[in-house]
Structures are given as structure tokens and as C-alpha cells.
Amino acid sequence: MAIDSKPQTVPRYFLLTEEEAPDGPRCHDYVGGPCAAIFGFTDQAAFDVFRTGVDATRRPYPLLGVRLARAMELPGLQLVVLNARGPHETTFDAATAEAVFAAQKAPASPLTASHRLSLGADSTAYDVQPMDACGEEKDEDEREETRAAAAACRPEEVPRVRSLVVFHRWHPPPMPSRSSRQNAARQARRRSPGEPARAGRQRQEDRLQWRHPIRNMTLRHRVERLFGPEDVRPLNERFKVLGVFNPGAVVVGDEVVLLVRVAETPSDERPGFVGLPRYDASGDAVVDWTPVAELDCTDPRVVRRESDGRVRLTSISHLRVLRRPARGDPAWRVGPVFLPASPIEEYGVEDPRITEIDGRYWITYVAVSRHGAATALASTLDFITFERHGVIFPPENKDVVLFPRKIDGKYVALNRPTAKTNFCRPEIWLSRSPDLLYWGEHQPLLSGLIDWEAERIGAGPPPIELSSGWLVIYHGCGVSDQCGGVGEYCAGAVVLDLFDPTKVLRRSSTPVLRPIADFEREGVVPNVVFPTALIESEATLKVFYGAADTAVGVVEFPLSSLLGSLCVAFVGDYPPRKCGIATFTHDLSTAVAKHASNECLIVPVDDIDGGYDYPPEVRFQIVQQDRDSYRRAADFLNFSSVDVVSLQHEFGIFGGPGGVHILSLLRELRVPVVTTLHTVLPNPDKTLRRVMEQLVQLSTRLVVMTERSRATLREVYQVADEKIDLIVHGIPDRPFADPNFYKDQFDLAGKQVGLTFGLLSPNKGIEVVIKAIPEILRSAPDFVYVVLGATHPSLLRNDGETYRIGLERMAKELGVQKHVVFYNRFVELEELTNFIGAAD
């Protein structure tokens, strides 16, 4: 079995060395170059082969990590595999894992080189292939240089390694077939030397899909057990209530209405037999008594015939309506019963979800029969009478929830196909429909990660619409410690894009809810929290859930404690560097930080050796002309608690031709990027156009300050209008004062003043104003045009003061030199506001 390596799934790594420090080992610099390598995994199966040494069929493979360590002559290697949340549960040294996890929170110098490791099918040879910044393989000469450097690297020059840490990026799309991967590899080898690799676009899409953690997920408030089997009577005296759980919930008028699943089991007991209930053709509940010896009874919910493998439920379920006032009387009143009514429901109806759409309540529920678990649809206006619409998702498909409104003219649903497959565990899919009855455009949305949702995941309550996106609570099931047992069920949360719900904006890295209370940990199926309903009330959420497949629980908490505060990283210039972008970044980050729930950190770009004496909010510094520095910044941001990056883009402040180095950072980021474009060139040269085109592709949103810039993005760079936000450039909020008060300070008394401020560069239209001054003077002879600001550093570095001298010469040739005043210096905020006050 070959473990293929893909650019978009290449993780990062670092080496941890022994240190004589009181707190034990700490994170050293990322080690790049020929003495180390990176593993790439295409999916969970490949990862498991690496971790365990066997594949899904138990076929053995060599322990690749150990063999690689021996090949690299790194003594004392211990392998610790990490995911986005911390160490994977392995048999490796716990103290080392904890030290690595602590180091992950505040990494030192990140990776300085990128490689791809290919392992042959016989696992006896490896080839380290260097990758350039665009994801393309280096040419043969560069590869030969790397091999020569590797050969010259003596073992004693390599740090004594305590742990090799592999960070793995998980992706929701299913693993492609082996043949498709081989075809892709052949196509890549056939690529002509001048043709760009496809990895850049793929990595961009994966970055936008990266599931950044939702923080503050462990807060729990007012946990309550609403009711259990002792509170509900059975429909038939021959049965007893086993559990009351997994409710749908909605507010109807001034009432809270629940539609709960009631599971019943035969009250009789026959030694040596198991009673398997079902509904017959007449709608009556009957029991098939089956010898225990014929059944596999490992799972308390289902049994399996040893002879033919067929599955039967040990209970049979129907749905009941419960009501109580939203305020006041806490007693629940029992309403109508929703019973199985067709052969497709002969084993019961289960797990309803309720969504209000256009004043009607739509109910998705699981219809269980000998054909499997299908999802059916019903609707009601009053929860007294119901209209059934039949099966909308055939077996095996469960956990279907509807979005409360159409998106792009179509209804949208989340669902969980559960057909048996060795390719992946059950995943959440997204589907669309024109009428709620016929569904298509199916595509995978969420895969289970590891640990608490490794076995399966499924949608919980219907999504609710927030300003930040669609909030979806889902359940995840971990792998049981016992063979054939049921793992722990927890709840997670994810935020999807409002306009395109296939895009995952944020995702919980730890459970929102997990079994803690006794009634959640003890019951028919222990250790289960299974959310199925959500009611939003002002700034709080009530989540209704099934507890241990026995009772109904509810937990209420502030919405803010679920989503947590927003952590924004600003990338650009920053004071004390004297630059207009630095001032803008400072003002913007200060305004964002004023919201109590927001946290801001700054990653500035240094244009001088040693950088500047920055304030504490600066957490990482980029060296302008060092491309590896941009990659290290991406690593820092990826492993920080950053929700979004605000990039302040101006040509000249980033390194490389046309500022190309910033693309190295953007390609590696795994969080959304909002780019503020301070300059949008309508006629860029070839280099600047290429940089801008990639910049807009790698940005989640683009902010411009003028309508003209928005039009340029649309017409020149073919950017979709919905990706662009127009936010005009602000000015300091100062009390109004008579402009003459400020004009006196600058010898402008009695003048009509026009002002352009900021770094002087050819893209601000200053020539246009100067050429218009003769015409202006005919109607306003006292007009003065003030040009305030130092020459742009990049312009000064390349052309000196040529541009400024040209403007002065133009004013002189037009005879308006006395009406144009240049201030060739950077001004602080206080003086700038005085100039603005003097302007008419």
C-alpha cells in the first residue's frame, strides 16, 4: 500500500530538543532543510496505517516513523501525532505529548522549508522532493543541490531529537480512489515546465474550508432533566416505556411544543428469548419472540441474527406531542400521538426535527423498517393534525435537518448517509431541493475528526441564522473501548457561511456538550448527549437533547459563551513605523478591540534590520524581504487562537517583486482572510497583475475604499461583486471647529484649502489636481492645494524624489507654484487632524 502525498494535505512539523530548563523540554526552532521531512496523508485510512502499522483489513505494514528515524539517523526518536486540538491519544509518553501541546500554543521560530515525502509501496525507499512557494516541484538542478546538502549533513550536526511532531490537516471531501490519485500523479508528471501546478488553487479552497475552533465551548448553565420514562405512560399495557428522548422543539405562539420519541419494549419476559416488537399491517404492535442463542446482543439498541445478519430493534418508537406555556406553568400537557402508519415504518418512527418555514412546521423523522432507516417528512400547522409527505431520503440516511429558509432559491438540508463503506465513517452531507420532496445536488460537508467524533457525526437541531453565519449543533460519537460497544456521544458546533453553506467558517475543536450529569451517563445507552432541538431566546440558546437514550435534557447558555470572542490578527505595517498603512492598521485594530468580546493581535512587516520597538499587541514580526519569514508567520497564525486575518495591502510594503512574498503567507493560512486594498491599479504591469490576481483569489473578502476601486476589481480582475465590500476611508472623529482656527497654524488664513494626505505615490491623481488648478483659480483665486506626506518608501528606494520633483516642475510650468504647497514629511496623528481641520 502506497501512502500518496498531496500538496494540499502536507502538514507542518517541528523538532523538540532536550533543554536544561525547570519546565522541561520546550519548543525549539522549526528545523528545515535536508535533515528532516514532512509526512502527507490523503485521508483517515492512510493516517491509521502510519499510526498503527496495519490497514483496515489488518494487513501489516512497517512502522514508517521508526524506519524513517533509523534512515535519518536521529537517535532516541519518539513519535507524537497531533491534530488541531492537541495530542492524539496514543501509547506514547504522555509527558512528552503534554510538553509538545504546550509548545504548540506559543511556537517559536516556525518552519523554514517545505518538502514532500514519497514512500514506495515496499516501504523501503523514500525521496524528499523540495517544493517551492507555489507548490511546484523544484527543477532537477535544485533537487540535486538538496541531495548534495543531505549527503554533506553529518549526523552530529542534527539536534538530538526527543519528538518528531506531525500536524495533520483534515479535509471534508472523501478520499479519491487509488486509480484517480495515480492518474492525477501521471498528469502532474506530464505537466510542461512552464505550466503552473494546480496545488495553489486546491490549497486555497482547503484553507477556506479549514474548520477553525469555536472557543469557550465547555461552559454549561442550568442543566435540567425535563422528564424520563417514569413520566409517560405506555400506549399498550403489554409494553413498558423504555425511554423518552430525542425531542423536536419549537415555539408556537406562547407555548413551547415538544415532539418526543417514546421508545417502548415488551413488558413480559421469557427466559431464553428476546422480544422484538414491530407494527403489523393493521397498525397493531406485535412481538416476535426470538431465541437468544440466535442473536448477537452486543448493542443494547439492536440485535443481529447470527444466521443471516439481519438487524432488529429491541424497542419500538412513536412520537408524542408535549406542550407547556413559554412562561408560567412548568407542567407539560400530553397532546396527540404520531404513530407508524405504513410498512416503511413497521419498526417505528424516531428522532424528529422541526423547522418552521413560511408559517408551517415541517418535521423530518426516521422511518425504520426491514428495509433500513429512511427519513420521511410530515408537516403541521397546529401539532394536532399532521400531513405525511412520504420518504424523502431512502435508507440508509438519518439526521436530516432543514434550513429555515431557501438559499439561492432552493431548500437546503443536512443529512447523514450511513451506507456501509470502508472508505470513510458516516459524514454529514448537504443537499438541495426545489420543493422539499425531491432532493439532489448532494455533496459532503463535514467529516468526523478524531477522538470524540471519530466513529460518526450527524446533524442535530435545524440550523439557526446568525449575523456571522448558520449555527449548526451536531453530534459526534467516539470509538468505543469495548469491541462492538457504543462510544460516547457528544455535541459539537459549526458555523457555515450564510450565502454558501458548503463553506465552513468555524468549528468546535472540543465538544459543546458531553455526558457529565448522572442522567447523561447512565441509562439504556450510557454516556450519550444527542442534541435534536434548539430554541433561541434573546441572547441565550436552549438546547434540547436525548440523554443516554432514556430521558430529555435541556441546557441553556449565552450565545456568546458558545461562539466565544473574536480574535483578529492584523497583518501590515504598524507604529512606530512611520507609514500611512501603519496608522490605518493601528486605528482599525484599536476600534475593533474596543468591543469587549474581541481580541486583536498584530503581525507587522519590518523594513529595517532588527525591526522596531513595538507595543505588546505585536506578537510576531515579518522580515520584509525574507520569504521564509512569511511562511513562519502563517505557522504562527495557524497555531494561535485566530478567527480571521485582516490583511492591509499596499504595494511596496511586502517583499519580493510586486510584493509577491505575501502570497507565501496567504497560501499557508487556514483561517479566513479579509484583505483591505489600499491601492487598486487599473493598468498594472505583468508582475503586479499576477500578484493582485492571486491575492484576490486567496482572500475570503475584499475591502475597498472607493466606488472606482470596486469597479476596477470587477472589470480588470473579474472579481464577483458579492466578494467586495465598500468601506470609505475614515478620518479621526474630532469636534467641529472653525477651519480658520487651523489655517492660522499653517499660514493659510483667508485661503480656500484643498488637501491630499498620505504617502506620496503616482496613483493618487495629484497630477490631475495640479493640472486643474489654473481653471480653479478663475473662480477661486485664493485656492491653495496642500500635498501632505513623505514619498512612499518603495518609490523613494527605487526612484528617489523624481516623482515629487516632477510634480513641482509641473506646477511651475503651469504658473501655479504659489498655489501648491508640499510638506515632505510624515506627520503624527495630532498634526494630521489639524491639517484636516484646515481643509475646505
PDB file of C-alpha atoms in Angstrom, residues 319-452:
ATOM      1  CA  LEU A 319     -43.797  10.327  18.723  1.00  0.00           C
ATOM      2  CA  ARG A 320     -45.843  12.300  21.244  1.00  0.00           C
ATOM      3  CA  VAL A 321     -46.685  15.983  21.452  1.00  0.00           C
ATOM      4  CA  LEU A 322     -45.990  17.747  24.760  1.00  0.00           C
ATOM      5  CA  ARG A 323     -46.897  21.384  25.428  1.00  0.00           C
ATOM      6  CA  ARG A 324     -46.407  23.951  28.130  1.00  0.00           C
ATOM      7  CA  PRO A 325     -46.584  27.753  28.315  1.00  0.00           C
ATOM      8  CA  ALA A 326     -43.376  29.547  27.412  1.00  0.00           C
ATOM      9  CA  ARG A 327     -43.726  31.400  30.729  1.00  0.00           C
ATOM     10  CA  GLY A 328     -45.511  30.469  33.900  1.00  0.00           C
ATOM     11  CA  ASP A 329     -46.874  26.950  34.484  1.00  0.00           C
ATOM     12  CA  PRO A 330     -43.989  24.443  34.124  1.00  0.00           C
ATOM     13  CA  ALA A 331     -46.265  21.408  33.741  1.00  0.00           C
ATOM     14  CA  TRP A 332     -46.227  19.594  30.412  1.00  0.00           C
ATOM     15  CA  ARG A 333     -49.554  18.610  28.806  1.00  0.00           C
ATOM     16  CA  VAL A 334     -49.690  15.496  26.650  1.00  0.00           C
ATOM     17  CA  GLY A 335     -51.057  16.006  23.135  1.00  0.00           C
ATOM     18  CA  PRO A 336     -51.668  13.829  20.069  1.00  0.00           C
ATOM     19  CA  VAL A 337     -49.650  10.727  19.235  1.00  0.00           C
ATOM     20  CA  PHE A 338     -47.799  10.351  15.920  1.00  0.00           C
ATOM     21  CA  LEU A 339     -47.844   6.601  15.196  1.00  0.00           C
ATOM     22  CA  PRO A 340     -46.248   4.487  12.469  1.00  0.00           C
ATOM     23  CA  ALA A 341     -48.684   4.313   9.566  1.00  0.00           C
ATOM     24  CA  SER A 342     -47.048   2.383   6.705  1.00  0.00           C
ATOM     25  CA  PRO A 343     -44.877  -0.677   6.093  1.00  0.00           C
ATOM     26  CA  ILE A 344     -41.856   1.623   5.758  1.00  0.00           C
ATOM     27  CA  GLU A 345     -42.388   2.466   9.461  1.00  0.00           C
ATOM     28  CA  GLU A 346     -43.029  -1.052  10.789  1.00  0.00           C
ATOM     29  CA  TYR A 347     -40.173  -0.843  13.317  1.00  0.00           C
ATOM     30  CA  GLY A 348     -41.148   2.629  14.496  1.00  0.00           C
ATOM     31  CA  VAL A 349     -40.696   6.360  13.946  1.00  0.00           C
ATOM     32  CA  GLU A 350     -37.823   8.142  15.647  1.00  0.00           C
ATOM     33  CA  ASP A 351     -35.808  11.307  16.274  1.00  0.00           C
ATOM     34  CA  PRO A 352     -37.965  14.149  14.909  1.00  0.00           C
ATOM     35  CA  ARG A 353     -36.563  17.545  13.943  1.00  0.00           C
ATOM     36  CA  ILE A 354     -38.898  20.517  13.499  1.00  0.00           C
ATOM     37  CA  THR A 355     -38.272  23.506  11.212  1.00  0.00           C
ATOM     38  CA  GLU A 356     -40.649  26.408  10.685  1.00  0.00           C
ATOM     39  CA  ILE A 357     -40.698  27.540   7.057  1.00  0.00           C
ATOM     40  CA  ASP A 358     -43.143  30.227   5.929  1.00  0.00           C
ATOM     41  CA  GLY A 359     -45.522  29.653   8.847  1.00  0.00           C
ATOM     42  CA  ARG A 360     -45.745  25.869   8.507  1.00  0.00           C
ATOM     43  CA  TYR A 361     -43.899  23.373  10.702  1.00  0.00           C
ATOM     44  CA  TRP A 362     -42.010  20.723   8.773  1.00  0.00           C
ATOM     45  CA  ILE A 363     -40.986  17.548  10.597  1.00  0.00           C
ATOM     46  CA  THR A 364     -38.251  15.214   9.423  1.00  0.00           C
ATOM     47  CA  TYR A 365     -38.199  11.874  11.217  1.00  0.00           C
ATOM     48  CA  VAL A 366     -36.604   8.456  10.867  1.00  0.00           C
ATOM     49  CA  ALA A 367     -38.849   5.703   9.491  1.00  0.00           C
ATOM     50  CA  VAL A 368     -37.425   2.283  10.428  1.00  0.00           C
ATOM     51  CA  SER A 369     -38.356  -0.956   8.724  1.00  0.00           C
ATOM     52  CA  ARG A 370     -36.842  -4.176   7.459  1.00  0.00           C
ATOM     53  CA  HIS A 371     -35.593  -2.057   4.532  1.00  0.00           C
ATOM     54  CA  GLY A 372     -33.471   0.081   6.835  1.00  0.00           C
ATOM     55  CA  ALA A 373     -33.605   3.577   8.321  1.00  0.00           C
ATOM     56  CA  ALA A 374     -35.105   6.121   5.925  1.00  0.00           C
ATOM     57  CA  THR A 375     -36.052   9.754   6.514  1.00  0.00           C
ATOM     58  CA  ALA A 376     -39.662  10.797   6.000  1.00  0.00           C
ATOM     59  CA  LEU A 377     -41.358  14.194   6.014  1.00  0.00           C
ATOM     60  CA  ALA A 378     -44.537  15.437   7.679  1.00  0.00           C
ATOM     61  CA  SER A 379     -45.985  18.895   8.270  1.00  0.00           C
ATOM     62  CA  THR A 380     -48.489  20.599  10.534  1.00  0.00           C
ATOM     63  CA  LEU A 381     -49.925  23.972  11.408  1.00  0.00           C
ATOM     64  CA  ASP A 382     -51.039  23.212  14.970  1.00  0.00           C
ATOM     65  CA  PHE A 383     -49.431  19.911  16.129  1.00  0.00           C
ATOM     66  CA  ILE A 384     -52.912  18.430  16.326  1.00  0.00           C
ATOM     67  CA  THR A 385     -53.274  17.142  12.776  1.00  0.00           C
ATOM     68  CA  PHE A 386     -50.377  16.084  10.589  1.00  0.00           C
ATOM     69  CA  GLU A 387     -49.918  15.652   6.858  1.00  0.00           C
ATOM     70  CA  ARG A 388     -47.450  12.975   5.774  1.00  0.00           C
ATOM     71  CA  HIS A 389     -45.374  13.537   2.644  1.00  0.00           C
ATOM     72  CA  GLY A 390     -43.563  10.214   2.461  1.00  0.00           C
ATOM     73  CA  VAL A 391     -39.904   9.244   2.333  1.00  0.00           C
ATOM     74  CA  ILE A 392     -37.526  11.967   1.147  1.00  0.00           C
ATOM     75  CA  PHE A 393     -34.199  10.186   1.805  1.00  0.00           C
ATOM     76  CA  PRO A 394     -34.085   6.397   1.308  1.00  0.00           C
ATOM     77  CA  PRO A 395     -32.140   4.016   3.531  1.00  0.00           C
ATOM     78  CA  GLU A 396     -29.622   4.400   4.923  1.00  0.00           C
ATOM     79  CA  ASN A 397     -29.978   8.094   5.748  1.00  0.00           C
ATOM     80  CA  LYS A 398     -30.680   9.739   9.088  1.00  0.00           C
ATOM     81  CA  ASP A 399     -30.258  13.025  10.975  1.00  0.00           C
ATOM     82  CA  VAL A 400     -31.942  15.119   8.281  1.00  0.00           C
ATOM     83  CA  VAL A 401     -32.500  18.751   9.261  1.00  0.00           C
ATOM     84  CA  LEU A 402     -33.927  21.546   7.121  1.00  0.00           C
ATOM     85  CA  PHE A 403     -32.654  25.106   6.885  1.00  0.00           C
ATOM     86  CA  PRO A 404     -35.405  27.588   7.853  1.00  0.00           C
ATOM     87  CA  ARG A 405     -35.370  29.435   4.520  1.00  0.00           C
ATOM     88  CA  LYS A 406     -34.348  28.991   0.921  1.00  0.00           C
ATOM     89  CA  ILE A 407     -30.775  29.755  -0.100  1.00  0.00           C
ATOM     90  CA  ASP A 408     -30.280  30.785  -3.738  1.00  0.00           C
ATOM     91  CA  GLY A 409     -33.883  29.835  -4.431  1.00  0.00           C
ATOM     92  CA  LYS A 410     -33.657  26.266  -3.123  1.00  0.00           C
ATOM     93  CA  TYR A 411     -34.378  24.465   0.116  1.00  0.00           C
ATOM     94  CA  VAL A 412     -31.298  23.099   1.846  1.00  0.00           C
ATOM     95  CA  ALA A 413     -30.951  20.109   4.162  1.00  0.00           C
ATOM     96  CA  LEU A 414     -28.205  18.425   6.105  1.00  0.00           C
ATOM     97  CA  ASN A 415     -28.282  14.633   6.164  1.00  0.00           C
ATOM     98  CA  ARG A 416     -26.127  11.697   7.128  1.00  0.00           C
ATOM     99  CA  PRO A 417     -25.900   8.769   4.690  1.00  0.00           C
ATOM    100  CA  THR A 418     -24.890   5.666   6.654  1.00  0.00           C
ATOM    101  CA  ALA A 419     -24.399   3.057   3.952  1.00  0.00           C
ATOM    102  CA  LYS A 420     -21.694   0.595   4.909  1.00  0.00           C
ATOM    103  CA  THR A 421     -18.414   1.595   3.328  1.00  0.00           C
ATOM    104  CA  ASN A 422     -14.756   1.061   4.060  1.00  0.00           C
ATOM    105  CA  PHE A 423     -13.789   4.404   2.548  1.00  0.00           C
ATOM    106  CA  CYS A 424     -14.867   6.614   5.448  1.00  0.00           C
ATOM    107  CA  ARG A 425     -17.000   6.856   8.563  1.00  0.00           C
ATOM    108  CA  PRO A 426     -20.519   8.328   8.273  1.00  0.00           C
ATOM    109  CA  GLU A 427     -20.348  12.024   7.344  1.00  0.00           C
ATOM    110  CA  ILE A 428     -22.702  14.996   7.184  1.00  0.00           C
ATOM    111  CA  TRP A 429     -23.808  15.823   3.640  1.00  0.00           C
ATOM    112  CA  LEU A 430     -25.629  18.838   2.231  1.00  0.00           C
ATOM    113  CA  SER A 431     -28.478  18.509  -0.286  1.00  0.00           C
ATOM    114  CA  ARG A 432     -30.819  20.900  -2.111  1.00  0.00           C
ATOM    115  CA  SER A 433     -34.421  20.693  -3.280  1.00  0.00           C
ATOM    116  CA  PRO A 434     -36.889  22.846  -5.207  1.00  0.00           C
ATOM    117  CA  ASP A 435     -39.901  21.647  -3.188  1.00  0.00           C
ATOM    118  CA  LEU A 436     -38.773  19.792  -0.003  1.00  0.00           C
ATOM    119  CA  LEU A 437     -39.788  16.468  -1.563  1.00  0.00           C
ATOM    120  CA  TYR A 438     -37.164  15.704  -4.211  1.00  0.00           C
ATOM    121  CA  TRP A 439     -33.544  16.201  -3.241  1.00  0.00           C
ATOM    122  CA  GLY A 440     -30.347  16.427  -5.243  1.00  0.00           C
ATOM    123  CA  GLU A 441     -27.047  18.328  -5.584  1.00  0.00           C
ATOM    124  CA  HIS A 442     -25.692  16.119  -2.815  1.00  0.00           C
ATOM    125  CA  GLN A 443     -22.193  16.884  -1.561  1.00  0.00           C
ATOM    126  CA  PRO A 444     -20.172  16.033   1.550  1.00  0.00           C
ATOM    127  CA  LEU A 445     -19.875  18.773   4.144  1.00  0.00           C
ATOM    128  CA  LEU A 446     -18.310  17.525   7.378  1.00  0.00           C
ATOM    129  CA  SER A 447     -16.208  14.512   8.218  1.00  0.00           C
ATOM    130  CA  GLY A 448     -15.565  13.331  11.731  1.00  0.00           C
ATOM    131  CA  LEU A 449     -12.168  14.296  13.029  1.00  0.00           C
ATOM    132  CA  ILE A 450     -10.575  12.104  15.677  1.00  0.00           C
ATOM    133  CA  ASP A 451     -11.222  11.346  19.320  1.00  0.00           C
ATOM    134  CA  TRP A 452     -14.768  12.315  20.308  1.00  0.00           C
TER     135      TRP A 452
END
